[in-house]
Every structure is written in C-alpha cells, then in structure tokens.
Amino acid sequence: MNDRPGGDHSRIVNHVLAPPVGTFDIDPVHTFVAFSAQHLVVGTVRGRFEAVQGTIVVADDLTESSVEVSIETSSLTTLNPVRDDDLRSENYLDVRHYPTMTFRSTAAFESTAGVWQVTGDLTLHGVTRPVELTVRFGGAVTDASGNVRIAFHAHASITRRDFGLTFELLKEAGGLLVGKDIAIDIDAEAIRPL
C-alpha cells in the first residue's frame, strides 16, 4: 500500500481503472451536488445543495458496491435569496416538511468501459422513485493526511412531477416558468479513513 501523498490507489478491473476496495465517507467540503432546470423555455437556472453526507462501499466485485447519500434540502442555493426562498417553500421542496432527500443504490453495472449505471431509490418530497445515475470514476490518491481519497462524477435526470413537485408558475403567454425535468450533476470525493 502506498501511503505517500498523491500515491495512486486505483486498480485495474477488466482493463479499466477502478476504485480500491473499502468503505468511504463522502467529503462534504469537496462534493458538489448541482442541479439545473429550464427557465421560461429558453434559459437555464443552476444551483446546488451544500449539505451532503453519505457512504460509498466499494466491493471487490464492483457490481456489489453500494452508496447511500443524504442531502439537506434547506441547503439549496441558486445565489438568489428570493428564488431560493421560493424553492424551499411549499411551492416546491417544502423543506419544513421534507428536510432531507436520500439516495440508496440497489444495483450497479458497467454499461461501457469505465462508465457505470448505478440504480437506486431517490426519496424526495416524501416520494420514493427509482433513479439511474451514470457514473465515471475519477481516480484514487492518498491525501496529505494519509487518507485514501476517491473521486467520481455522476449525472442523472428526474421529472419533478414524479416526485409530487407539480406547482406550475405560468407566465402571461401560458408557458412554464420552470421546466418539467431537473438535471443533476454530482462531483464527489470520498475518504477512507486511516
């Protein structure tokens, strides 16, 4: 095992770079859960959730790996306080009644070399639905504290109506203010403690 800072801990599985085996805690300081939605049909609004925690278990057989994540819905920010208050209100996320959203994986398989499909149950706004993440492994190194650190990028798309987020703001011409689909992009780092 290489415990020097920067040492590569990746392994090769089926000729593709893969993470090392172990249980990793998501590093909230270096994890970004971003979302985007269409605005007035022509534009895009982007934001992120700042409070995220969870665990990634990497198995020797990668298909047996798992992930559990919890996100505080009130940690949403789009850098616009008025819009953020509306998104946190009963109109959308209703953070008072639904303070967290969670994801628990149920299966994982490699769709193409180095690209994984991770399916799981997303609970949002009191509704649980299956969601599929497209995941790419970014690498594994030893950080300055001697911990093994892994990185991933994941992408998913959800339809907000599926989670009971049906509030529609209509402009005078009758078009949707907020699009029906939400894109989610996750850049995550996780740590296996010493």
CSV table of C-alpha atoms in Angstrom, one decimal, residues 54-147:
chain,number,residue,atom,x,y,z
A,54,GLY,CA,-23.1,9.6,2.9
A,55,THR,CA,-21.1,6.4,2.4
A,56,ILE,CA,-19.7,4.6,-0.6
A,57,VAL,CA,-18.9,0.9,-0.2
A,58,VAL,CA,-16.6,-0.3,-2.9
A,59,ALA,CA,-16.7,-4.1,-3.2
A,60,ASP,CA,-14.0,-6.4,-4.7
A,61,ASP,CA,-16.7,-7.3,-7.3
A,62,LEU,CA,-17.7,-3.8,-8.4
A,63,THR,CA,-21.3,-4.8,-9.1
A,64,GLU,CA,-21.8,-5.5,-5.4
A,65,SER,CA,-20.7,-1.9,-4.4
A,66,SER,CA,-23.3,0.4,-2.9
A,67,VAL,CA,-23.9,4.1,-2.0
A,68,GLU,CA,-26.1,5.9,0.5
A,69,VAL,CA,-26.4,9.7,0.4
A,70,SER,CA,-28.5,12.2,2.4
A,71,ILE,CA,-28.9,15.8,1.4
A,72,GLU,CA,-30.4,18.7,3.5
A,73,THR,CA,-33.0,20.3,1.2
A,74,SER,CA,-32.7,23.6,3.0
A,75,SER,CA,-29.1,23.8,1.9
A,76,LEU,CA,-30.2,24.7,-1.6
A,77,THR,CA,-28.7,27.8,-3.2
A,78,THR,CA,-29.0,29.4,-6.6
A,79,LEU,CA,-27.3,32.6,-5.4
A,80,ASN,CA,-30.6,34.4,-5.4
A,81,PRO,CA,-32.3,34.6,-2.0
A,82,VAL,CA,-35.8,35.4,-3.3
A,83,ARG,CA,-35.7,32.4,-5.7
A,84,ASP,CA,-34.1,30.2,-3.0
A,85,ASP,CA,-36.9,31.0,-0.5
A,86,ASP,CA,-39.5,30.1,-3.1
A,87,LEU,CA,-37.8,26.8,-4.0
A,88,ARG,CA,-37.6,26.0,-0.2
A,89,SER,CA,-41.3,26.9,0.2
A,90,GLU,CA,-44.4,24.7,0.0
A,91,ASN,CA,-44.5,25.6,-3.7
A,92,TYR,CA,-41.5,23.3,-4.4
A,93,LEU,CA,-39.3,21.4,-2.0
A,94,ASP,CA,-41.3,22.2,1.2
A,95,VAL,CA,-38.2,21.9,3.3
A,96,ARG,CA,-40.1,22.3,6.6
A,97,HIS,CA,-42.0,19.0,6.0
A,98,TYR,CA,-39.3,17.3,3.9
A,99,PRO,CA,-35.9,18.3,5.4
A,100,THR,CA,-33.8,15.7,3.6
A,101,MET,CA,-33.6,13.8,0.3
A,102,THR,CA,-31.9,10.4,0.2
A,103,PHE,CA,-30.5,8.1,-2.4
A,104,ARG,CA,-29.8,4.4,-1.7
A,105,SER,CA,-28.4,2.3,-4.5
A,106,THR,CA,-29.9,-1.0,-5.5
A,107,ALA,CA,-27.7,-2.2,-8.4
A,108,ALA,CA,-24.7,-1.3,-10.4
A,109,PHE,CA,-23.4,-2.5,-13.8
A,110,GLU,CA,-20.8,-1.3,-16.3
A,111,SER,CA,-22.6,-0.1,-19.4
A,112,THR,CA,-19.4,0.6,-21.4
A,113,ALA,CA,-15.8,0.6,-20.5
A,114,GLY,CA,-15.4,2.8,-17.4
A,115,VAL,CA,-19.0,4.0,-17.4
A,116,TRP,CA,-21.3,2.6,-14.8
A,117,GLN,CA,-25.1,2.7,-14.3
A,118,VAL,CA,-26.0,2.9,-10.7
A,119,THR,CA,-29.7,2.5,-10.0
A,120,GLY,CA,-31.3,3.3,-6.7
A,121,ASP,CA,-34.2,4.7,-4.8
A,122,LEU,CA,-34.4,8.5,-4.6
A,123,THR,CA,-36.7,9.9,-1.9
A,124,LEU,CA,-37.6,13.5,-2.5
A,125,HIS,CA,-40.6,15.5,-1.2
A,126,GLY,CA,-41.9,12.4,0.5
A,127,VAL,CA,-42.0,10.3,-2.7
A,128,THR,CA,-39.6,7.4,-3.5
A,129,ARG,CA,-38.9,6.6,-7.1
A,130,PRO,CA,-36.1,4.6,-8.9
A,131,VAL,CA,-33.4,6.8,-10.5
A,132,GLU,CA,-30.4,5.8,-12.6
A,133,LEU,CA,-27.1,7.6,-12.3
A,134,THR,CA,-24.4,7.5,-14.9
A,135,VAL,CA,-21.1,7.3,-13.0
A,136,ARG,CA,-17.5,7.7,-14.0
A,137,PHE,CA,-14.6,7.0,-11.7
A,138,GLY,CA,-12.1,9.9,-11.4
A,139,GLY,CA,-9.2,8.3,-9.5
A,140,ALA,CA,-7.8,7.4,-6.1
A,141,VAL,CA,-4.9,9.0,-4.2
A,142,THR,CA,-3.5,9.4,-0.7
A,143,ASP,CA,-4.2,12.9,0.6
A,144,ALA,CA,-1.9,15.0,2.8
A,145,SER,CA,-3.4,13.4,5.9
A,146,GLY,CA,-2.7,9.9,4.7
A,147,ASN,CA,-6.3,9.0,3.9
